[in-house]
JSON list of C-alpha atoms and ligand atoms in Angstrom, two decimals:
[
{"chain": "A", "resi": 153, "resn": "MET", "atom": "CA", "xyz": [1.10, -18.11, -0.54]},
{"chain": "A", "resi": 154, "resn": "ALA", "atom": "CA", "xyz": [4.31, -17.56, -2.43]},
{"chain": "A", "resi": 155, "resn": "GLU", "atom": "CA", "xyz": [6.96, -15.11, -1.36]},
{"chain": "A", "resi": 156, "resn": "THR", "atom": "CA", "xyz": [6.84, -11.75, -3.13]},
{"chain": "A", "resi": 157, "resn": "ILE", "atom": "CA", "xyz": [9.22, -8.85, -3.62]},
{"chain": "A", "resi": 158, "resn": "PHE", "atom": "CA", "xyz": [7.73, -7.29, -0.47]},
{"chain": "A", "resi": 159, "resn": "ASP", "atom": "CA", "xyz": [9.08, -10.14, 1.68]},
{"chain": "A", "resi": 160, "resn": "LYS", "atom": "CA", "xyz": [12.53, -9.34, 0.32]},
{"chain": "A", "resi": 161, "resn": "ILE", "atom": "CA", "xyz": [12.01, -5.69, 1.36]},
{"chain": "A", "resi": 162, "resn": "ILE", "atom": "CA", "xyz": [10.83, -6.74, 4.84]},
{"chain": "A", "resi": 163, "resn": "ASN", "atom": "CA", "xyz": [13.90, -8.99, 5.19]},
{"chain": "A", "resi": 164, "resn": "ARG", "atom": "CA", "xyz": [16.27, -6.33, 3.78]},
{"chain": "A", "resi": 165, "resn": "GLU", "atom": "CA", "xyz": [17.25, -8.63, 0.93]},
{"chain": "A", "resi": 166, "resn": "ILE", "atom": "CA", "xyz": [16.60, -5.82, -1.54]},
{"chain": "A", "resi": 167, "resn": "PRO", "atom": "CA", "xyz": [16.75, -2.09, -0.82]},
{"chain": "A", "resi": 168, "resn": "ALA", "atom": "CA", "xyz": [13.76, 0.17, -0.34]},
{"chain": "A", "resi": 169, "resn": "ASP", "atom": "CA", "xyz": [13.28, 3.69, 0.92]},
{"chain": "A", "resi": 170, "resn": "ILE", "atom": "CA", "xyz": [11.67, 2.75, 4.24]},
{"chain": "A", "resi": 171, "resn": "VAL", "atom": "CA", "xyz": [9.87, 5.59, 6.02]},
{"chain": "A", "resi": 172, "resn": "TYR", "atom": "CA", "xyz": [8.25, 3.71, 8.92]},
{"chain": "A", "resi": 173, "resn": "GLU", "atom": "CA", "xyz": [8.46, 0.35, 10.64]},
{"chain": "A", "resi": 174, "resn": "ASP", "atom": "CA", "xyz": [6.97, -1.33, 13.68]},
{"chain": "A", "resi": 175, "resn": "ASP", "atom": "CA", "xyz": [6.45, -4.93, 14.73]},
{"chain": "A", "resi": 176, "resn": "GLN", "atom": "CA", "xyz": [3.38, -5.38, 12.50]},
{"chain": "A", "resi": 177, "resn": "SER", "atom": "CA", "xyz": [3.95, -3.15, 9.50]},
{"chain": "A", "resi": 178, "resn": "LEU", "atom": "CA", "xyz": [6.39, -1.47, 7.15]},
{"chain": "A", "resi": 179, "resn": "ALA", "atom": "CA", "xyz": [5.97, 1.65, 4.98]},
{"chain": "A", "resi": 180, "resn": "PHE", "atom": "CA", "xyz": [8.24, 2.53, 2.07]},
{"chain": "A", "resi": 181, "resn": "LYS", "atom": "CA", "xyz": [8.28, 4.65, -1.08]},
{"chain": "A", "resi": 182, "resn": "ASP", "atom": "CA", "xyz": [6.77, 3.12, -4.20]},
{"chain": "A", "resi": 183, "resn": "ILE", "atom": "CA", "xyz": [9.42, 2.46, -6.84]},
{"chain": "A", "resi": 184, "resn": "ASN", "atom": "CA", "xyz": [7.13, 3.87, -9.56]},
{"chain": "A", "resi": 185, "resn": "PRO", "atom": "CA", "xyz": [5.37, 6.81, -7.88]},
{"chain": "A", "resi": 186, "resn": "GLN", "atom": "CA", "xyz": [2.01, 7.94, -9.23]},
{"chain": "A", "resi": 187, "resn": "ALA", "atom": "CA", "xyz": [1.99, 11.15, -7.17]},
{"chain": "A", "resi": 188, "resn": "PRO", "atom": "CA", "xyz": [4.61, 13.35, -5.45]},
{"chain": "A", "resi": 189, "resn": "VAL", "atom": "CA", "xyz": [4.06, 11.21, -2.35]},
{"chain": "A", "resi": 190, "resn": "HIS", "atom": "CA", "xyz": [3.42, 7.52, -3.02]},
{"chain": "A", "resi": 191, "resn": "LEU", "atom": "CA", "xyz": [4.00, 5.18, -0.11]},
{"chain": "A", "resi": 192, "resn": "LEU", "atom": "CA", "xyz": [3.14, 1.52, 0.33]},
{"chain": "A", "resi": 193, "resn": "ILE", "atom": "CA", "xyz": [2.07, 0.36, 3.79]},
{"chain": "A", "resi": 194, "resn": "ILE", "atom": "CA", "xyz": [2.23, -3.39, 4.23]},
{"chain": "A", "resi": 195, "resn": "PRO", "atom": "CA", "xyz": [1.65, -5.92, 6.99]},
{"chain": "A", "resi": 196, "resn": "LYS", "atom": "CA", "xyz": [4.76, -7.95, 7.80]},
{"chain": "A", "resi": 197, "resn": "VAL", "atom": "CA", "xyz": [2.69, -11.11, 7.78]},
{"chain": "A", "resi": 198, "resn": "ARG", "atom": "CA", "xyz": [2.03, -12.50, 4.31]},
{"chain": "A", "resi": 199, "resn": "ILE", "atom": "CA", "xyz": [-1.57, -11.99, 3.16]},
{"chain": "A", "resi": 200, "resn": "ALA", "atom": "CA", "xyz": [-2.08, -12.18, -0.62]},
{"chain": "A", "resi": 201, "resn": "THR", "atom": "CA", "xyz": [-5.27, -10.15, -1.10]},
{"chain": "A", "resi": 202, "resn": "ILE", "atom": "CA", "xyz": [-8.30, -8.80, 0.75]},
{"chain": "A", "resi": 203, "resn": "ASN", "atom": "CA", "xyz": [-9.98, -12.10, -0.13]},
{"chain": "A", "resi": 204, "resn": "ASP", "atom": "CA", "xyz": [-7.47, -13.93, 2.04]},
{"chain": "A", "resi": 205, "resn": "LEU", "atom": "CA", "xyz": [-8.07, -11.86, 5.16]},
{"chain": "A", "resi": 206, "resn": "LYS", "atom": "CA", "xyz": [-9.03, -13.75, 8.30]},
{"chain": "A", "resi": 207, "resn": "ASP", "atom": "CA", "xyz": [-11.59, -12.29, 10.69]},
{"chain": "A", "resi": 208, "resn": "ASP", "atom": "CA", "xyz": [-8.94, -12.05, 13.40]},
{"chain": "A", "resi": 209, "resn": "GLN", "atom": "CA", "xyz": [-6.82, -9.81, 11.16]},
{"chain": "A", "resi": 210, "resn": "GLU", "atom": "CA", "xyz": [-9.26, -6.88, 11.37]},
{"chain": "A", "resi": 211, "resn": "THR", "atom": "CA", "xyz": [-7.08, -5.12, 13.91]},
{"chain": "A", "resi": 212, "resn": "LEU", "atom": "CA", "xyz": [-4.00, -5.53, 11.72]},
{"chain": "A", "resi": 213, "resn": "ILE", "atom": "CA", "xyz": [-5.78, -3.96, 8.75]},
{"chain": "A", "resi": 214, "resn": "GLY", "atom": "CA", "xyz": [-7.01, -1.12, 10.96]},
{"chain": "A", "resi": 215, "resn": "HIS", "atom": "CA", "xyz": [-3.40, -0.63, 12.01]},
{"chain": "A", "resi": 216, "resn": "LEU", "atom": "CA", "xyz": [-2.36, -0.02, 8.39]},
{"chain": "A", "resi": 217, "resn": "PHE", "atom": "CA", "xyz": [-4.85, 2.87, 8.34]},
{"chain": "A", "resi": 218, "resn": "THR", "atom": "CA", "xyz": [-3.59, 4.40, 11.57]},
{"chain": "A", "resi": 219, "resn": "VAL", "atom": "CA", "xyz": [-0.05, 4.21, 10.15]},
{"chain": "A", "resi": 220, "resn": "ALA", "atom": "CA", "xyz": [-1.36, 6.05, 7.05]},
{"chain": "A", "resi": 221, "resn": "ARG", "atom": "CA", "xyz": [-3.03, 8.65, 9.27]},
{"chain": "A", "resi": 222, "resn": "ASP", "atom": "CA", "xyz": [0.14, 9.22, 11.28]},
{"chain": "A", "resi": 223, "resn": "LEU", "atom": "CA", "xyz": [2.39, 9.44, 8.20]},
{"chain": "A", "resi": 224, "resn": "ALA", "atom": "CA", "xyz": [-0.02, 11.95, 6.62]},
{"chain": "A", "resi": 225, "resn": "ARG", "atom": "CA", "xyz": [0.14, 14.07, 9.75]},
{"chain": "A", "resi": 226, "resn": "GLU", "atom": "CA", "xyz": [3.93, 13.81, 10.08]},
{"chain": "A", "resi": 227, "resn": "MET", "atom": "CA", "xyz": [4.53, 14.57, 6.40]},
{"chain": "A", "resi": 228, "resn": "GLY", "atom": "CA", "xyz": [2.10, 17.49, 6.53]},
{"chain": "A", "resi": 229, "resn": "PHE", "atom": "CA", "xyz": [-0.57, 16.53, 4.01]},
{"chain": "A", "resi": 230, "resn": "ASP", "atom": "CA", "xyz": [-3.28, 15.44, 6.44]},
{"chain": "A", "resi": 231, "resn": "GLU", "atom": "CA", "xyz": [-5.18, 18.70, 5.94]},
{"chain": "A", "resi": 232, "resn": "SER", "atom": "CA", "xyz": [-4.62, 19.13, 2.19]},
{"chain": "A", "resi": 233, "resn": "GLY", "atom": "CA", "xyz": [-5.79, 15.58, 1.55]},
{"chain": "A", "resi": 234, "resn": "TYR", "atom": "CA", "xyz": [-4.59, 12.20, 0.45]},
{"chain": "A", "resi": 235, "resn": "ARG", "atom": "CA", "xyz": [-5.85, 8.91, -0.85]},
{"chain": "A", "resi": 236, "resn": "VAL", "atom": "CA", "xyz": [-5.46, 5.39, 0.45]},
{"chain": "A", "resi": 237, "resn": "VAL", "atom": "CA", "xyz": [-6.10, 2.60, -2.05]},
{"chain": "A", "resi": 238, "resn": "MET", "atom": "CA", "xyz": [-5.97, -1.16, -1.76]},
{"chain": "A", "resi": 239, "resn": "ASN", "atom": "CA", "xyz": [-6.23, -3.00, -5.05]},
{"chain": "A", "resi": 240, "resn": "CYS", "atom": "CA", "xyz": [-7.66, -6.51, -4.93]},
{"chain": "A", "resi": 241, "resn": "GLY", "atom": "CA", "xyz": [-7.05, -8.86, -7.81]},
{"chain": "A", "resi": 242, "resn": "GLU", "atom": "CA", "xyz": [-5.90, -8.45, -11.36]},
{"chain": "A", "resi": 243, "resn": "GLN", "atom": "CA", "xyz": [-8.81, -6.40, -12.69]},
{"chain": "A", "resi": 244, "resn": "ALA", "atom": "CA", "xyz": [-8.23, -3.84, -9.95]},
{"chain": "A", "resi": 245, "resn": "GLY", "atom": "CA", "xyz": [-4.59, -3.64, -11.01]},
{"chain": "A", "resi": 246, "resn": "GLN", "atom": "CA", "xyz": [-3.01, -5.63, -8.18]},
{"chain": "A", "resi": 247, "resn": "THR", "atom": "CA", "xyz": [0.44, -6.72, -9.30]},
{"chain": "A", "resi": 248, "resn": "VAL", "atom": "CA", "xyz": [2.10, -7.66, -6.01]},
{"chain": "A", "resi": 249, "resn": "PHE", "atom": "CA", "xyz": [0.18, -10.34, -4.16]},
{"chain": "A", "resi": 250, "resn": "HIS", "atom": "CA", "xyz": [1.15, -9.23, -0.67]},
{"chain": "A", "resi": 251, "resn": "LEU", "atom": "CA", "xyz": [-1.66, -7.00, 0.54]},
{"chain": "A", "resi": 252, "resn": "HIS", "atom": "CA", "xyz": [-0.74, -3.30, 0.74]},
{"chain": "A", "resi": 253, "resn": "LEU", "atom": "CA", "xyz": [-2.20, 0.15, 1.13]},
{"chain": "A", "resi": 254, "resn": "HIS", "atom": "CA", "xyz": [-1.13, 2.80, -1.34]},
{"chain": "A", "resi": 255, "resn": "LEU", "atom": "CA", "xyz": [-0.88, 6.25, 0.28]},
{"chain": "A", "resi": 256, "resn": "LEU", "atom": "CA", "xyz": [-0.94, 8.98, -2.37]},
{"chain": "A", "resi": 257, "resn": "ALA", "atom": "CA", "xyz": [-0.65, 12.74, -1.87]},
{"chain": "A", "resi": 258, "resn": "GLY", "atom": "CA", "xyz": [0.93, 15.95, -3.03]},
{"chain": "A", "resi": 259, "resn": "LYS", "atom": "CA", "xyz": [-1.31, 16.92, -5.94]},
{"chain": "A", "resi": 260, "resn": "PRO", "atom": "CA", "xyz": [-5.02, 16.93, -6.85]},
{"chain": "A", "resi": 261, "resn": "LEU", "atom": "CA", "xyz": [-5.64, 13.24, -7.42]},
{"chain": "A", "resi": 262, "resn": "GLY", "atom": "CA", "xyz": [-8.74, 13.26, -9.60]},
{"chain": "A", "resi": 263, "resn": "TRP", "atom": "CA", "xyz": [-11.65, 10.88, -9.64]},
{"chain": "A", "resi": 264, "resn": "PRO", "atom": "CA", "xyz": [-12.38, 8.20, -10.76]},
{"chain": "A", "resi": 265, "resn": "PRO", "atom": "CA", "xyz": [-8.95, 6.74, -10.02]},
{"chain": "A", "resi": 266, "resn": "TYR", "atom": "CA", "xyz": [-8.61, 4.72, -13.20]},
{"chain": "A", "resi": 267, "resn": "THR", "atom": "CA", "xyz": [-8.22, 4.95, -16.94]},
{"chain": "A", "resi": 268, "resn": "ASP", "atom": "CA", "xyz": [-11.17, 3.50, -18.78]},
{"chain": "A", "resi": 269, "resn": "ARG", "atom": "CA", "xyz": [-9.31, 1.29, -21.24]},
{"chain": "A", "resi": 270, "resn": "MET", "atom": "CA", "xyz": [-12.57, 0.02, -22.75]},
{"chain": "A", "resi": 271, "resn": "LYS", "atom": "CA", "xyz": [-13.39, 3.54, -24.00]},
{"chain": "A", "resi": 272, "resn": "GLN", "atom": "CA", "xyz": [-9.91, 3.92, -25.48]},
{"chain": "A", "resi": 273, "resn": "ALA", "atom": "CA", "xyz": [-10.11, 0.67, -27.41]},
{"chain": "B", "resi": 169, "resn": "LIG", "atom": "P1", "xyz": [-0.38, -2.99, -6.91]},
{"chain": "B", "resi": 169, "resn": "LIG", "atom": "O1", "xyz": [-0.31, -2.76, -8.41]},
{"chain": "B", "resi": 169, "resn": "LIG", "atom": "O2", "xyz": [-0.18, -4.44, -6.58]},
{"chain": "B", "resi": 169, "resn": "LIG", "atom": "O3", "xyz": [-1.58, -2.40, -6.24]},
{"chain": "B", "resi": 169, "resn": "LIG", "atom": "O4", "xyz": [0.84, -2.18, -6.32]},
{"chain": "B", "resi": 169, "resn": "LIG", "atom": "C1", "xyz": [2.13, -2.68, -6.30]},
{"chain": "B", "resi": 169, "resn": "LIG", "atom": "C2", "xyz": [3.06, -1.52, -6.20]},
{"chain": "B", "resi": 169, "resn": "LIG", "atom": "O5", "xyz": [4.33, -1.99, -5.83]},
{"chain": "B", "resi": 169, "resn": "LIG", "atom": "C3", "xyz": [3.22, -0.75, -7.52]},
{"chain": "B", "resi": 169, "resn": "LIG", "atom": "O6", "xyz": [2.79, 0.59, -7.35]},
{"chain": "B", "resi": 169, "resn": "LIG", "atom": "C4", "xyz": [4.70, -0.88, -7.82]},
{"chain": "B", "resi": 169, "resn": "LIG", "atom": "O7", "xyz": [5.26, 0.29, -8.38]},
{"chain": "B", "resi": 169, "resn": "LIG", "atom": "C5", "xyz": [5.29, -1.20, -6.45]},
{"chain": "B", "resi": 169, "resn": "LIG", "atom": "N1", "xyz": [6.51, -2.00, -6.51]},
{"chain": "B", "resi": 169, "resn": "LIG", "atom": "C6", "xyz": [6.71, -3.14, -7.24]},
{"chain": "B", "resi": 169, "resn": "LIG", "atom": "N2", "xyz": [7.93, -3.63, -7.03]},
{"chain": "B", "resi": 169, "resn": "LIG", "atom": "C7", "xyz": [8.53, -2.78, -6.13]},
{"chain": "B", "resi": 169, "resn": "LIG", "atom": "C8", "xyz": [9.83, -2.77, -5.52]},
{"chain": "B", "resi": 169, "resn": "LIG", "atom": "O8", "xyz": [10.68, -3.62, -5.75]},
{"chain": "B", "resi": 169, "resn": "LIG", "atom": "N3", "xyz": [10.08, -1.74, -4.67]},
{"chain": "B", "resi": 169, "resn": "LIG", "atom": "C9", "xyz": [9.15, -0.78, -4.38]},
{"chain": "B", "resi": 169, "resn": "LIG", "atom": "N4", "xyz": [9.50, 0.19, -3.52]},
{"chain": "B", "resi": 169, "resn": "LIG", "atom": "N5", "xyz": [7.92, -0.77, -4.95]},
{"chain": "B", "resi": 169, "resn": "LIG", "atom": "C10", "xyz": [7.62, -1.76, -5.81]}
]
């Protein structure tokens, strides 16, 4: 798959507000936050979408969730609540084709998590 902007963040070729890093993953603030806390948690290895996941990457994906859990606890919103979202494909709103978890918190988030554009049309 092609390189994305997230590879440039991993390689420090462009700046990002990085809040966590380990050998498998990186977490940084979203440039266009949709909530008071909006982090992106990404694997360092390039995987375009959920559709491209290999069976042997289950542990890696689980790791993204334990990073989300730990960040929620450290940042103090584990009890008040938060949302993790992974968009897959264009209709779900995926714009960067390097798989990532959104971690959103800091306000009531509402449900469903989308705007029904068909009703607006
Ligand atoms: P998606 O729409 O693919 O689920 O989420 C991609 C996210 O990446 C968006 O929320 C967008 O604001 C964020 N994003 C895109 N480019 C950059 C960037 O250069 N830096 C950071 N920190 N976030 C970005």
